Amino acid sequence: TEEEREAKRAKVGDEAKPTYNGVEAAGSDEDDLGDPLPRFEYAIERLVLSSASGKFLTNFGFLASCPFRREKSANVEAEALTSGAGTARPVKITGAGKILFQLLGAADLSATLERLVDGIHSGEVEPPKFCLRFFPVQALCLCEEEAVEAGLLEVLRAESARLFRKGKGDGDEGGGSGGENPNPITFAVASKPRTVTLRCDQASKELDLVKKLANVFEEYIEREGPAPGHKVAVNLKDPQIVILCETVSIADNKRLLALCVTRNRKLLQIRSKGISVCALAKPPQNPKKKNEGK
């Protein structure tokens, strides 16, 4: 009958939809970015402004990179990847190739990412198809100089025990008195982009994020670090501590800044081109480039 044929076509259509660990991904060839998604957080700036600080949110969630026009599928996949760590709530952002989601109930974003990376490498977790990288958003800040400084200081204080622990091969960098001439704490700052434009009082100015974040870190070590007067040194090839920053585009041509500070090498990719969070999956190959050598 016609009803049976319609049911069969619907069943075939459902089977054709991509899934990740049993979770249906949105879209097949391309994601339709025009459809409203009620479960999204649409007023992220208001959420930041209503926080206790009024300038930033801490332990927020993850900023993930994904292929162009695969944002919805990446959101579904991200929810599956983090299902045991908390409740994922996607945030509406503008631009393509990135998704942002709040991980409600997550105790430790770095530990969540480390377990995910270990699971992928061991084969216990299926390698993601859409989420290429997970950036742990330890602080989500307004794009303001004061907010950046306050957000980074909050992360440094919250992570101090882990960042400045004394471990094998650390010498005097981890804590304690450090002696009269302690080895300097080496660090690096990686920001995408390096500078942002700040608007205030109908004027605008450029803020060098790398320089700003480096200055805040150095001043923090001087005042609140593992030992009074402990020295720091920039090391782009083999840093002990890495400060990461990425911009997040939101509605009305505004931006937020995502911050992360870590010394966990499992979560980092350090190359001559720069420093970034490690890859969860290889980016899809461009068919044109794939066929160039044939």
GROMACS .gro file of N, CA and C in nm, residues 99-223:
model
  375
   99ILE      N    1   3.203   2.611   1.711
   99ILE     CA    2   3.085   2.602   1.796
   99ILE      C    3   3.130   2.627   1.940
  100LEU      N    4   3.040   2.680   2.020
  100LEU     CA    5   3.067   2.705   2.161
  100LEU      C    6   2.956   2.641   2.241
  101PHE      N    7   2.993   2.565   2.344
  101PHE     CA    8   2.889   2.509   2.429
  101PHE      C    9   2.931   2.511   2.576
  102GLN      N   10   2.834   2.541   2.658
  102GLN     CA   11   2.854   2.542   2.802
  102GLN      C   12   2.838   2.399   2.853
  103LEU      N   13   2.929   2.356   2.940
  103LEU     CA   14   2.921   2.221   2.995
  103LEU      C   15   2.879   2.233   3.141
  104LEU      N   16   2.749   2.226   3.162
  104LEU     CA   17   2.693   2.244   3.295
  104LEU      C   18   2.725   2.124   3.383
  105GLY      N   19   2.775   2.150   3.503
  105GLY     CA   20   2.804   2.041   3.596
  105GLY      C   21   2.942   1.983   3.582
  106ALA      N   22   3.022   2.034   3.489
  106ALA     CA   23   3.158   1.981   3.471
  106ALA      C   24   3.248   2.035   3.581
  107ALA      N   25   3.320   1.945   3.645
  107ALA     CA   26   3.407   1.987   3.756
  107ALA      C   27   3.543   2.033   3.707
  108ASP      N   28   3.593   1.972   3.601
  108ASP     CA   29   3.730   1.999   3.555
  108ASP      C   30   3.737   1.984   3.405
  109LEU      N   31   3.745   2.095   3.333
  109LEU     CA   32   3.745   2.092   3.187
  109LEU      C   33   3.871   2.027   3.132
  110SER      N   34   3.987   2.057   3.192
  110SER     CA   35   4.113   1.999   3.145
  110SER      C   36   4.112   1.848   3.161
  111ALA      N   37   4.062   1.800   3.275
  111ALA     CA   38   4.055   1.656   3.298
  111ALA      C   39   3.956   1.591   3.201
  112THR      N   40   3.847   1.661   3.171
  112THR     CA   41   3.749   1.608   3.075
  112THR      C   42   3.813   1.591   2.938
  113LEU      N   43   3.887   1.692   2.895
  113LEU     CA   44   3.953   1.684   2.765
  113LEU      C   45   4.062   1.577   2.765
  114GLU      N   46   4.136   1.566   2.873
  114GLU     CA   47   4.241   1.465   2.880
  114GLU      C   48   4.183   1.324   2.870
  115ARG      N   49   4.072   1.299   2.940
  115ARG     CA   50   4.008   1.167   2.931
  115ARG      C   51   3.960   1.140   2.789
  116LEU      N   52   3.908   1.243   2.724
  116LEU     CA   53   3.861   1.226   2.587
  116LEU      C   54   3.976   1.195   2.492
  117VAL      N   55   4.087   1.267   2.505
  117VAL     CA   56   4.204   1.243   2.421
  117VAL      C   57   4.259   1.103   2.445
  118ASP      N   58   4.270   1.063   2.572
  118ASP     CA   59   4.319   0.929   2.604
  118ASP      C   60   4.226   0.822   2.547
  119GLY      N   61   4.095   0.845   2.555
  119GLY     CA   62   3.999   0.748   2.502
  119GLY      C   63   4.009   0.733   2.352
  120ILE      N   64   4.031   0.844   2.282
  120ILE     CA   65   4.046   0.838   2.135
  120ILE      C   66   4.174   0.765   2.098
  121HIS      N   67   4.283   0.796   2.167
  121HIS     CA   68   4.412   0.732   2.136
  121HIS      C   69   4.411   0.583   2.168
  122SER      N   70   4.337   0.543   2.272
  122SER     CA   71   4.334   0.401   2.310
  122SER      C   72   4.232   0.321   2.230
  123GLY      N   73   4.146   0.390   2.156
  123GLY     CA   74   4.044   0.322   2.078
  123GLY      C   75   3.914   0.302   2.152
  124GLU      N   76   3.905   0.345   2.277
  124GLU     CA   77   3.783   0.328   2.354
  124GLU      C   78   3.674   0.425   2.310
  125VAL      N   79   3.716   0.538   2.254
  125VAL     CA   80   3.622   0.639   2.205
  125VAL      C   81   3.639   0.652   2.054
  126GLU      N   82   3.528   0.648   1.983
  126GLU     CA   83   3.533   0.662   1.837
  126GLU      C   84   3.584   0.800   1.799
  127PRO      N   85   3.682   0.809   1.711
  127PRO     CA   86   3.732   0.941   1.670
  127PRO      C   87   3.620   1.026   1.612
  128PRO      N   88   3.610   1.151   1.654
  128PRO     CA   89   3.501   1.236   1.605
  128PRO      C   90   3.513   1.266   1.456
  129LYS      N   91   3.399   1.288   1.394
  129LYS     CA   92   3.395   1.320   1.251
  129LYS      C   93   3.386   1.470   1.226
  130PHE      N   94   3.331   1.542   1.321
  130PHE     CA   95   3.305   1.684   1.300
  130PHE      C   96   3.383   1.775   1.395
  131CYS      N   97   3.400   1.734   1.518
  131CYS     CA   98   3.473   1.816   1.617
  131CYS      C   99   3.623   1.793   1.599
  132LEU      N  100   3.692   1.892   1.545
  132LEU     CA  101   3.834   1.878   1.515
  132LEU      C  102   3.921   1.906   1.637
  133ARG      N  103   3.883   2.005   1.715
  133ARG     CA  104   3.958   2.043   1.836
  133ARG      C  105   3.860   2.089   1.944
  134PHE      N  106   3.896   2.065   2.068
  134PHE     CA  107   3.822   2.116   2.183
  134PHE      C  108   3.912   2.213   2.259
  135PHE      N  109   3.869   2.336   2.270
  135PHE     CA  110   3.941   2.438   2.346
  135PHE      C  111   3.872   2.453   2.481
  136PRO      N  112   3.937   2.417   2.593
  136PRO     CA  113   3.871   2.430   2.724
  136PRO      C  114   3.857   2.577   2.763
  137VAL      N  115   3.735   2.624   2.775
  137VAL     CA  116   3.711   2.765   2.807
  137VAL      C  117   3.705   2.779   2.959
  138GLN      N  118   3.821   2.804   3.018
  138GLN     CA  119   3.826   2.823   3.162
  138GLN      C  120   3.773   2.959   3.203
  139ALA      N  121   3.777   3.054   3.112
  139ALA     CA  122   3.715   3.185   3.135
  139ALA      C  123   3.663   3.238   3.002
  140LEU      N  124   3.540   3.283   3.003
  140LEU     CA  125   3.478   3.346   2.886
  140LEU      C  126   3.455   3.492   2.923
  141CYS      N  127   3.530   3.581   2.857
  141CYS     CA  128   3.537   3.721   2.899
  141CYS      C  129   3.476   3.814   2.795
  142LEU      N  130   3.428   3.928   2.844
  142LEU     CA  131   3.394   4.037   2.754
  142LEU      C  132   3.522   4.084   2.684
  143CYS      N  133   3.506   4.139   2.566
  143CYS     CA  134   3.623   4.186   2.491
  143CYS      C  135   3.661   4.325   2.541
  144GLU      N  136   3.709   4.329   2.664
  144GLU     CA  137   3.752   4.452   2.729
  144GLU      C  138   3.883   4.425   2.801
  145GLU      N  139   3.968   4.525   2.808
  145GLU     CA  140   4.099   4.506   2.869
  145GLU      C  141   4.088   4.464   3.016
  146GLU      N  142   3.999   4.527   3.091
  146GLU     CA  143   3.983   4.492   3.232
  146GLU      C  144   3.928   4.351   3.248
  147ALA      N  145   3.838   4.312   3.160
  147ALA     CA  146   3.779   4.178   3.168
  147ALA      C  147   3.883   4.071   3.138
  148VAL      N  148   3.969   4.096   3.040
  148VAL     CA  149   4.075   4.000   3.007
  148VAL      C  150   4.169   3.981   3.126
  149GLU      N  151   4.208   4.092   3.187
  149GLU     CA  152   4.298   4.084   3.303
  149GLU      C  153   4.233   4.010   3.419
  150ALA      N  154   4.109   4.048   3.451
  150ALA     CA  155   4.040   3.984   3.564
  150ALA      C  156   4.014   3.837   3.537
  151GLY      N  157   3.978   3.803   3.414
  151GLY     CA  158   3.951   3.663   3.381
  151GLY      C  159   4.075   3.576   3.392
  152LEU      N  160   4.188   3.626   3.340
  152LEU     CA  161   4.312   3.548   3.348
  152LEU      C  162   4.356   3.531   3.493
  153LEU      N  163   4.347   3.636   3.574
  153LEU     CA  164   4.385   3.625   3.715
  153LEU      C  165   4.299   3.523   3.787
  154GLU      N  166   4.171   3.519   3.756
  154GLU     CA  167   4.081   3.423   3.819
  154GLU      C  168   4.122   3.280   3.784
  155VAL      N  169   4.157   3.256   3.657
  155VAL     CA  170   4.200   3.123   3.615
  155VAL      C  171   4.331   3.084   3.682
  156LEU      N  172   4.427   3.176   3.687
  156LEU     CA  173   4.556   3.148   3.749
  156LEU      C  174   4.541   3.112   3.896
  157ARG      N  175   4.455   3.183   3.966
  157ARG     CA  176   4.433   3.153   4.107
  157ARG      C  177   4.363   3.019   4.126
  158ALA      N  178   4.268   2.990   4.041
  158ALA     CA  179   4.195   2.863   4.052
  158ALA      C  180   4.282   2.743   4.016
  159GLU      N  181   4.376   2.764   3.923
  159GLU     CA  182   4.459   2.654   3.873
  159GLU      C  183   4.599   2.652   3.935
  160SER      N  184   4.626   2.738   4.033
  160SER     CA  185   4.762   2.755   4.083
  160SER      C  186   4.825   2.626   4.134
  161ALA      N  187   4.750   2.544   4.206
  161ALA     CA  188   4.807   2.421   4.260
  161ALA      C  189   4.854   2.328   4.149
  162ARG      N  190   4.782   2.325   4.040
  162ARG     CA  191   4.818   2.238   3.928
  162ARG      C  192   4.925   2.302   3.841
  163LEU      N  193   4.917   2.431   3.819
  163LEU     CA  194   5.012   2.499   3.732
  163LEU      C  195   5.152   2.506   3.791
  164PHE      N  196   5.161   2.525   3.921
  164PHE     CA  197   5.291   2.549   3.983
  164PHE      C  198   5.336   2.436   4.074
  165ARG      N  199   5.285   2.316   4.046
  165ARG     CA  200   5.329   2.200   4.122
  165ARG      C  201   5.476   2.174   4.091
  166LYS      N  202   5.545   2.109   4.183
  166LYS     CA  203   5.684   2.072   4.160
  166LYS      C  204   5.687   1.926   4.122
  167GLY      N  205   5.723   1.898   3.999
  167GLY     CA  206   5.724   1.761   3.950
  167GLY      C  207   5.859   1.723   3.896
  168LYS      N  208   5.868   1.601   3.849
  168LYS     CA  209   5.993   1.550   3.795
  168LYS      C  210   6.037   1.634   3.676
  169GLY      N  211   6.162   1.681   3.684
  169GLY     CA  212   6.217   1.760   3.573
  169GLY      C  213   6.182   1.906   3.581
  170ASP      N  214   6.107   1.947   3.685
  170ASP     CA  215   6.067   2.086   3.695
  170ASP      C  216   6.172   2.173   3.761
  171GLY      N  217   6.269   2.114   3.828
  171GLY     CA  218   6.369   2.193   3.898
  171GLY      C  219   6.304   2.270   4.010
  172ASP      N  220   6.323   2.401   4.011
  172ASP     CA  221   6.264   2.485   4.115
  172ASP      C  222   6.138   2.557   4.068
  173GLU      N  223   6.084   2.519   3.951
  173GLU     CA  224   5.976   2.599   3.895
  173GLU      C  225   5.844   2.577   3.964
  174GLY      N  226   5.828   2.465   4.033
  174GLY     CA  227   5.695   2.429   4.078
  174GLY      C  228   5.649   2.494   4.205
  175GLY      N  229   5.734   2.537   4.292
  175GLY     CA  230   5.686   2.596   4.416
  175GLY      C  231   5.794   2.593   4.520
  176GLY      N  232   5.753   2.608   4.646
  176GLY     CA  233   5.850   2.610   4.754
  176GLY      C  234   5.923   2.742   4.755
  177SER      N  235   6.032   2.748   4.830
  177SER     CA  236   6.104   2.875   4.841
  177SER      C  237   6.177   2.911   4.714
  178GLY      N  238   6.221   2.806   4.640
  178GLY     CA  239   6.288   2.832   4.512
  178GLY      C  240   6.433   2.869   4.528
  179GLY      N  241   6.481   2.890   4.652
  179GLY     CA  242   6.620   2.924   4.671
  179GLY      C  243   6.648   3.067   4.631
  180GLU      N  244   6.777   3.104   4.638
  180GLU     CA  245   6.812   3.242   4.605
  180GLU      C  246   6.804   3.269   4.456
  181ASN      N  247   6.836   3.168   4.374
  181ASN     CA  248   6.834   3.186   4.229
  181ASN      C  249   6.749   3.075   4.165
  182PRO      N  250   6.619   3.076   4.188
  182PRO     CA  251   6.534   2.971   4.131
  182PRO      C  252   6.534   2.978   3.979
  183ASN      N  253   6.518   2.862   3.917
  183ASN     CA  254   6.504   2.861   3.772
  183ASN      C  255   6.376   2.936   3.735
  184PRO      N  256   6.378   3.010   3.628
  184PRO     CA  257   6.257   3.086   3.590
  184PRO      C  258   6.145   2.994   3.545
  185ILE      N  259   6.023   3.039   3.565
  185ILE     CA  260   5.906   2.970   3.512
  185ILE      C  261   5.894   3.010   3.365
  186THR      N  262   5.900   2.915   3.276
  186THR     CA  263   5.890   2.946   3.134
  186THR      C  264   5.745   2.937   3.089
  187PHE      N  265   5.707   3.028   3.000
  187PHE     CA  266   5.568   3.030   2.955
  187PHE      C  267   5.561   3.082   2.812
  188ALA      N  268   5.445   3.061   2.753
  188ALA     CA  269   5.418   3.112   2.619
  188ALA      C  270   5.272   3.154   2.612
  189VAL      N  271   5.244   3.249   2.526
  189VAL     CA  272   5.107   3.295   2.503
  189VAL      C  273   5.074   3.275   2.356
  190ALA      N  274   4.960   3.212   2.330
  190ALA     CA  275   4.914   3.192   2.192
  190ALA      C  276   4.773   3.249   2.181
  191SER      N  277   4.753   3.341   2.090
  191SER     CA  278   4.623   3.406   2.075
  191SER      C  279   4.582   3.413   1.929
  192LYS      N  280   4.455   3.384   1.903
  192LYS     CA  281   4.397   3.395   1.769
  192LYS      C  282   4.275   3.486   1.778
  193PRO      N  283   4.285   3.606   1.723
  193PRO     CA  284   4.401   3.672   1.664
  193PRO      C  285   4.491   3.733   1.771
  194ARG      N  286   4.600   3.792   1.728
  194ARG     CA  287   4.691   3.852   1.824
  194ARG      C  288   4.635   3.982   1.880
  195THR      N  289   4.569   4.060   1.797
  195THR     CA  290   4.514   4.189   1.840
  195THR      C  291   4.364   4.194   1.817
  196VAL      N  292   4.296   4.273   1.899
  196VAL     CA  293   4.153   4.298   1.882
  196VAL      C  294   4.130   4.449   1.893
  197THR      N  295   4.022   4.494   1.833
  197THR     CA  296   3.987   4.635   1.839
  197THR      C  297   3.885   4.657   1.949
  198LEU      N  298   3.916   4.745   2.042
  198LEU     CA  299   3.826   4.780   2.151
  198LEU      C  300   3.761   4.913   2.122
  199ARG      N  301   3.631   4.920   2.146
  199ARG     CA  302   3.559   5.045   2.123
  199ARG      C  303   3.516   5.104   2.257
  200CYS      N  304   3.549   5.229   2.277
  200CYS     CA  305   3.509   5.296   2.401
  200CYS      C  306   3.497   5.446   2.376
  201ASP      N  307   3.387   5.505   2.425
  201ASP     CA  308   3.365   5.650   2.411
  201ASP      C  309   3.376   5.695   2.265
  202GLN      N  310   3.311   5.621   2.177
  202GLN     CA  311   3.307   5.653   2.034
  202GLN      C  312   3.444   5.654   1.968
  203ALA      N  313   3.540   5.593   2.035
  203ALA     CA  314   3.674   5.580   1.978
  203ALA      C  315   3.711   5.433   1.980
  204SER      N  316   3.823   5.401   1.920
  204SER     CA  317   3.867   5.262   1.918
  204SER      C  318   4.018   5.256   1.937
  205LYS      N  319   4.063   5.143   1.992
  205LYS     CA  320   4.206   5.123   2.008
  205LYS      C  321   4.237   4.975   1.991
  206GLU      N  322   4.358   4.946   1.952
  206GLU     CA  323   4.401   4.809   1.933
  206GLU      C  324   4.461   4.755   2.063
  207LEU      N  325   4.417   4.637   2.101
  207LEU     CA  326   4.473   4.570   2.220
  207LEU      C  327   4.553   4.450   2.174
  208ASP      N  328   4.681   4.449   2.207
  208ASP     CA  329   4.767   4.336   2.177
  208ASP      C  330   4.744   4.231   2.285
  209LEU      N  331   4.669   4.127   2.252
  209LEU     CA  332   4.631   4.026   2.351
  209LEU      C  333   4.752   3.950   2.403
  210VAL      N  334   4.846   3.918   2.316
  210VAL     CA  335   4.964   3.844   2.359
  210VAL      C  336   5.042   3.924   2.463
  211LYS      N  337   5.063   4.050   2.433
  211LYS     CA  338   5.137   4.136   2.526
  211LYS      C  339   5.062   4.155   2.656
  212LYS      N  340   4.930   4.177   2.648
  212LYS     CA  341   4.849   4.199   2.767
  212LYS      C  342   4.849   4.075   2.857
  213LEU      N  343   4.825   3.958   2.799
  213LEU     CA  344   4.819   3.835   2.878
  213LEU      C  345   4.955   3.802   2.939
  214ALA      N  346   5.062   3.828   2.864
  214ALA     CA  347   5.197   3.804   2.916
  214ALA      C  348   5.226   3.896   3.035
  215ASN      N  349   5.187   4.022   3.025
  215ASN     CA  350   5.209   4.116   3.134
  215ASN      C  351   5.131   4.076   3.260
  216VAL      N  352   5.007   4.034   3.241
  216VAL     CA  353   4.926   3.992   3.355
  216VAL      C  354   4.989   3.870   3.422
  217PHE      N  355   5.036   3.776   3.343
  217PHE     CA  356   5.099   3.656   3.400
  217PHE      C  357   5.225   3.692   3.478
  218GLU      N  358   5.308   3.777   3.420
  218GLU     CA  359   5.433   3.816   3.487
  218GLU      C  360   5.405   3.888   3.619
  219GLU      N  361   5.305   3.976   3.618
  219GLU     CA  362   5.271   4.047   3.741
  219GLU      C  363   5.212   3.954   3.846
  220TYR      N  364   5.135   3.856   3.799
  220TYR     CA  365   5.079   3.758   3.894
  220TYR      C  366   5.190   3.678   3.961
  221ILE      N  367   5.287   3.633   3.884
  221ILE     CA  368   5.398   3.556   3.941
  221ILE      C  369   5.476   3.641   4.040
  222GLU      N  370   5.495   3.767   4.006
  222GLU     CA  371   5.568   3.858   4.094
  222GLU      C  372   5.497   3.876   4.229
  223ARG      N  373   5.364   3.889   4.224
  223ARG     CA  374   5.288   3.917   4.346
  223ARG      C  375   5.237   3.792   4.418
   0.00000   0.00000   0.00000
